[in-house]
mmCIF file of C-alpha atoms in Angstrom:
data_model
loop_
_atom_site.group_PDB
_atom_site.id
_atom_site.type_symbol
_atom_site.label_atom_id
_atom_site.label_comp_id
_atom_site.label_asym_id
_atom_site.label_seq_id
_atom_site.Cartn_x
_atom_site.Cartn_y
_atom_site.Cartn_z
ATOM 1 C CA THR A 4 0.000 0.000 0.000
ATOM 2 C CA PRO A 5 1.219 3.546 -0.616
ATOM 3 C CA LYS A 6 2.460 5.895 2.066
ATOM 4 C CA PHE A 7 0.309 8.962 2.602
ATOM 5 C CA GLU A 8 1.831 12.220 3.706
ATOM 6 C CA LEU A 9 0.406 14.014 6.728
ATOM 7 C CA GLY A 10 2.048 17.383 6.527
ATOM 8 C CA LYS A 11 5.714 17.723 5.636
ATOM 9 C CA THR A 12 7.203 15.518 8.342
ATOM 10 C CA THR A 13 4.836 12.564 8.757
ATOM 11 C CA LYS A 14 3.873 9.598 6.591
ATOM 12 C CA ILE A 15 1.290 6.905 7.298
ATOM 13 C CA GLN A 16 0.804 3.486 5.729
ATOM 14 C CA LEU A 17 -2.168 1.150 6.181
ATOM 15 C CA GLY A 18 -2.772 -2.435 5.143
ATOM 16 C CA VAL A 19 -5.387 -5.147 5.629
ATOM 17 C CA SER A 20 -5.916 -8.684 4.368
ATOM 18 C CA TYR A 21 -8.669 -11.298 4.586
ATOM 19 C CA ILE A 22 -8.427 -15.101 4.555
ATOM 20 C CA PRO A 23 -11.739 -16.984 4.208
ATOM 21 C CA ASP A 24 -10.324 -20.356 5.320
ATOM 22 C CA SER A 25 -6.696 -20.973 6.341
ATOM 23 C CA SER A 26 -7.025 -24.730 5.762
ATOM 24 C CA ASN A 27 -7.172 -24.189 1.985
ATOM 25 C CA THR A 28 -3.400 -24.213 1.572
ATOM 26 C CA GLY A 29 -3.188 -26.519 -1.436
ATOM 27 C CA ALA A 30 -1.088 -29.647 -1.838
ATOM 28 C CA GLY A 31 1.587 -30.919 -4.186
ATOM 29 C CA SER A 32 -0.288 -34.100 -5.065
ATOM 30 C CA LEU A 33 -3.755 -35.643 -4.777
ATOM 31 C CA SER A 34 -2.530 -38.040 -2.087
ATOM 32 C CA THR A 35 -1.263 -35.249 0.174
ATOM 33 C CA GLN A 36 -3.551 -33.681 2.757
ATOM 34 C CA SER A 37 -3.537 -29.908 3.149
ATOM 35 C CA ASN A 38 -5.673 -29.691 6.267
ATOM 36 C CA GLY A 39 -2.841 -28.524 8.525
ATOM 37 C CA ILE A 40 -3.682 -30.990 11.295
ATOM 38 C CA ASP A 41 -0.880 -31.751 13.774
ATOM 39 C CA THR A 42 -0.837 -35.145 15.470
ATOM 40 C CA VAL A 43 0.734 -35.451 18.917
ATOM 41 C CA GLU A 44 1.547 -38.890 20.334
ATOM 42 C CA LEU A 45 1.791 -39.290 24.110
ATOM 43 C CA ASP A 46 3.620 -41.973 26.030
ATOM 44 C CA ALA A 47 1.498 -44.335 28.057
ATOM 45 C CA THR A 48 2.144 -47.187 30.462
ATOM 46 C CA ASP A 49 -1.142 -49.047 30.059
ATOM 47 C CA SER A 50 -3.691 -49.822 27.354
ATOM 48 C CA THR A 51 -6.286 -47.249 28.352
ATOM 49 C CA THR A 52 -4.275 -44.046 28.650
ATOM 50 C CA THR A 53 -4.950 -41.387 26.041
ATOM 51 C CA SER A 54 -2.220 -41.655 23.436
ATOM 52 C CA LYS A 55 -2.998 -39.244 20.626
ATOM 53 C CA PHE A 56 -4.356 -35.765 19.947
ATOM 54 C CA ASP A 57 -5.227 -34.367 16.509
ATOM 55 C CA ILE A 58 -4.926 -30.569 16.602
ATOM 56 C CA ASP A 59 -6.629 -28.625 13.830
ATOM 57 C CA ARG A 60 -5.631 -24.951 14.090
ATOM 58 C CA SER A 61 -7.455 -23.824 10.945
ATOM 59 C CA VAL A 62 -9.112 -20.412 11.090
ATOM 60 C CA LYS A 63 -12.035 -18.993 9.144
ATOM 61 C CA ASN A 64 -12.780 -15.363 8.339
ATOM 62 C CA ALA A 65 -9.358 -14.180 9.451
ATOM 63 C CA PHE A 66 -8.469 -10.503 9.204
ATOM 64 C CA SER A 67 -4.982 -9.100 9.603
ATOM 65 C CA GLY A 68 -4.034 -5.470 9.454
ATOM 66 C CA GLY A 69 -1.375 -2.973 10.311
ATOM 67 C CA VAL A 70 -0.542 0.698 10.437
ATOM 68 C CA SER A 71 2.851 2.380 10.467
ATOM 69 C CA ILE A 72 3.726 6.018 11.020
ATOM 70 C CA GLU A 73 7.024 7.666 10.092
ATOM 71 C CA HIS A 74 7.824 11.033 11.626
ATOM 72 C CA ASN A 75 10.832 13.271 11.116
ATOM 73 C CA ILE A 76 11.354 14.898 14.519
ATOM 74 C CA SER A 77 14.300 17.045 13.482
ATOM 75 C CA ASP A 78 17.358 16.951 11.277
ATOM 76 C CA GLY A 79 18.895 13.483 11.712
ATOM 77 C CA VAL A 80 16.195 12.287 14.132
ATOM 78 C CA ASP A 81 13.439 10.005 12.804
ATOM 79 C CA LEU A 82 10.836 7.841 14.522
ATOM 80 C CA LYS A 83 8.841 4.975 13.059
ATOM 81 C CA ILE A 84 6.026 3.195 14.911
ATOM 82 C CA ALA A 85 4.045 0.200 13.672
ATOM 83 C CA VAL A 86 1.128 -1.796 15.076
ATOM 84 C CA THR A 87 -0.193 -5.034 13.585
ATOM 85 C CA GLY A 88 -2.826 -7.547 14.576
ATOM 86 C CA GLU A 89 -4.960 -10.404 13.385
ATOM 87 C CA CYS A 90 -8.151 -12.083 14.464
ATOM 88 C CA GLY A 91 -10.226 -14.975 13.253
ATOM 89 C CA LYS A 92 -12.708 -17.666 14.205
ATOM 90 C CA ALA A 93 -11.198 -21.001 15.247
ATOM 91 C CA ALA A 94 -12.724 -23.553 12.875
ATOM 92 C CA GLY A 95 -10.793 -26.558 14.112
ATOM 93 C CA SER A 96 -10.625 -28.445 17.386
ATOM 94 C CA VAL A 97 -8.526 -30.899 19.360
ATOM 95 C CA LYS A 98 -9.673 -34.508 18.973
ATOM 96 C CA GLN A 99 -8.648 -36.912 21.694
ATOM 97 C CA TYR A 100 -8.118 -40.658 21.129
ATOM 98 C CA ASN A 101 -7.747 -43.648 23.433
ATOM 99 C CA ARG A 102 -4.837 -46.072 23.072
ATOM 100 C CA ALA A 103 -7.125 -49.086 23.315
ATOM 101 C CA ASP A 104 -9.153 -47.856 20.324
ATOM 102 C CA PRO A 105 -7.100 -45.302 18.323
ATOM 103 C CA ALA A 106 -9.766 -45.025 15.617
ATOM 104 C CA THR A 107 -12.433 -43.736 18.008
ATOM 105 C CA VAL A 108 -12.585 -40.122 19.163
ATOM 106 C CA THR A 109 -13.133 -40.066 22.914
ATOM 107 C CA ALA A 110 -13.426 -36.264 23.301
ATOM 108 C CA THR A 111 -13.402 -33.091 21.228
ATOM 109 C CA HIS A 112 -12.104 -29.839 22.712
ATOM 110 C CA LYS A 113 -12.828 -26.386 21.328
ATOM 111 C CA LEU A 114 -9.935 -24.021 20.573
ATOM 112 C CA SER A 115 -9.904 -20.346 21.504
ATOM 113 C CA ASP A 116 -10.302 -17.876 18.640
ATOM 114 C CA LEU A 117 -7.285 -16.196 17.069
ATOM 115 C CA ARG A 118 -6.318 -12.875 18.662
ATOM 116 C CA ALA A 119 -2.746 -11.648 18.121
ATOM 117 C CA TYR A 120 -1.141 -8.209 18.368
ATOM 118 C CA ASN A 121 2.296 -6.687 17.884
ATOM 119 C CA ALA A 122 3.728 -3.184 18.300
ATOM 120 C CA GLY A 123 7.200 -1.909 17.538
ATOM 121 C CA ALA A 124 9.207 1.275 17.125
ATOM 122 C CA VAL A 125 12.553 2.428 15.725
ATOM 123 C CA LEU A 126 14.247 5.672 16.685
ATOM 124 C CA ASN A 127 17.144 6.874 14.525
ATOM 125 C CA ILE A 128 19.425 9.546 15.997
ATOM 126 C CA GLY A 129 22.353 10.297 13.740
ATOM 127 C CA ASN A 130 24.498 7.173 13.531
ATOM 128 C CA PHE A 131 22.560 5.422 16.297
ATOM 129 C CA ALA A 132 19.358 3.395 16.055
ATOM 130 C CA PHE A 133 17.207 2.101 18.913
ATOM 131 C CA ALA A 134 14.383 -0.401 18.439
ATOM 132 C CA GLY A 135 11.882 -2.286 20.540
ATOM 133 C CA SER A 136 8.783 -4.405 20.087
ATOM 134 C CA ALA A 137 6.262 -6.426 22.044
ATOM 135 C CA GLY A 138 3.638 -8.898 20.974
ATOM 136 C CA THR A 139 1.160 -11.412 22.267
ATOM 137 C CA LEU A 140 -0.802 -14.352 20.942
ATOM 138 C CA GLY A 141 -2.818 -14.553 24.138
ATOM 139 C CA LYS A 142 -4.605 -17.906 24.295
ATOM 140 C CA SER A 143 -5.070 -18.063 20.513
ATOM 141 C CA LEU A 144 -5.843 -21.545 19.166
ATOM 142 C CA THR A 145 -5.266 -23.311 22.495
ATOM 143 C CA THR A 146 -7.471 -25.338 24.828
ATOM 144 C CA ALA A 147 -7.136 -26.030 28.543
ATOM 145 C CA GLU A 148 -7.673 -29.773 28.068
ATOM 146 C CA PHE A 149 -4.491 -30.152 25.992
ATOM 147 C CA HIS A 150 -2.315 -27.142 26.898
ATOM 148 C CA LYS A 151 -2.140 -28.006 30.578
ATOM 149 C CA THR A 152 1.106 -26.204 31.438
ATOM 150 C CA GLY A 153 -0.075 -22.859 30.097
ATOM 151 C CA ARG A 154 -1.856 -21.250 27.153
ATOM 152 C CA LYS A 155 -0.408 -17.766 26.698
ATOM 153 C CA THR A 156 2.403 -16.571 24.421
ATOM 154 C CA ASN A 157 4.154 -13.201 24.819
ATOM 155 C CA TYR A 158 7.433 -11.835 23.501
ATOM 156 C CA TYR A 159 9.579 -8.711 23.751
ATOM 157 C CA THR A 160 12.592 -7.413 21.846
ATOM 158 C CA ALA A 161 15.019 -4.504 22.191
ATOM 159 C CA ALA A 162 18.064 -3.498 20.171
ATOM 160 C CA ALA A 163 20.603 -0.736 19.707
ATOM 161 C CA ALA A 164 22.908 -0.259 16.720
ATOM 162 C CA TYR A 165 25.716 2.056 15.632
ATOM 163 C CA ASN A 166 26.662 2.728 12.024
ATOM 164 C CA GLN A 167 29.696 4.710 10.891
ATOM 165 C CA GLY A 168 30.536 4.424 7.213
ATOM 166 C CA PRO A 169 31.419 0.782 6.463
ATOM 167 C CA PHE A 170 31.345 -0.228 10.147
ATOM 168 C CA THR A 171 28.277 -1.380 12.090
ATOM 169 C CA ALA A 172 27.803 -2.807 15.566
ATOM 170 C CA SER A 173 24.649 -3.853 17.397
ATOM 171 C CA VAL A 174 23.317 -5.486 20.532
ATOM 172 C CA GLY A 175 19.914 -7.139 20.758
ATOM 173 C CA MET A 176 17.695 -8.755 23.375
ATOM 174 C CA PHE A 177 14.866 -11.241 22.918
ATOM 175 C CA LYS A 178 12.575 -12.529 25.659
ATOM 176 C CA SER A 179 9.561 -14.784 25.271
ATOM 177 C CA ASN A 180 7.181 -16.901 27.300
ATOM 178 C CA HIS A 181 5.410 -19.663 25.371
ATOM 179 C CA PHE A 182 3.140 -21.954 27.405
ATOM 180 C CA LYS A 183 5.301 -21.096 30.472
ATOM 181 C CA ASN A 184 8.497 -22.015 28.604
ATOM 182 C CA SER A 185 10.837 -19.016 28.758
ATOM 183 C CA VAL A 186 13.613 -17.840 26.456
ATOM 184 C CA ASP A 187 16.057 -15.035 27.291
ATOM 185 C CA SER A 188 18.614 -14.198 24.636
ATOM 186 C CA ILE A 189 21.208 -11.445 24.166
ATOM 187 C CA SER A 190 23.204 -11.116 20.942
ATOM 188 C CA PHE A 191 26.106 -8.959 19.771
ATOM 189 C CA ALA A 192 27.077 -8.394 16.145
ATOM 190 C CA THR A 193 29.524 -6.330 14.125
ATOM 191 C CA SER A 194 30.371 -6.020 10.434
ATOM 192 C CA TYR A 195 32.694 -4.096 8.149
ATOM 193 C CA GLN A 196 32.304 -3.409 4.431
ATOM 194 C CA LEU A 197 35.793 -4.175 3.108
ATOM 195 C CA ALA A 198 34.825 -3.938 -0.566
ATOM 196 C CA PRO A 199 31.674 -3.750 -2.700
ATOM 197 C CA GLY A 200 29.851 -7.051 -2.234
ATOM 198 C CA PHE A 201 32.212 -8.218 0.521
ATOM 199 C CA LYS A 202 31.255 -7.646 4.168
ATOM 200 C CA PRO A 203 32.817 -9.803 6.918
ATOM 201 C CA TYR A 204 30.791 -10.013 10.118
ATOM 202 C CA ALA A 205 30.850 -11.610 13.545
ATOM 203 C CA SER A 206 28.066 -12.282 16.036
#
């Protein structure tokens, strides 16, 4: 989509998309399913313990959209902010099977609807750039009967970079919590443009 000018220092860009049914992904051959169903096998010590779940995360009537704003604060100082999100109706479910009779569905569990959001910003000040973002999937496409350890997903990022001619250096942080599984990561990177088309880097 084009960028629209709001005055002399600000630009705005909007976008939206619609997906009637996410399960219609196509397949490479007639014998290949394109339903997007994930099968999870569970260990069991006897013949009656539940052993398998079929998880269908397909979504119907899904909308995704975003807006970004670029603003020139002053000479050499620019700010860009973007917000995106998507929502949709969960069309699938989680089917539960019993080890003693794997062909028979013993229970069907409804999934939560899709609700996901993300926001980020970049501030450029001369040779420096600072960025950050945060997002959440909430309880999208999960169910308490299967996702017993937790249902929420959130993540955060932050970064700072310096650029001087052919030299760049940056530090970044990533933190996430997915079903109560946490990740904390810090990265450092640097590069130098020795010649056109040749840029050694280390991270």
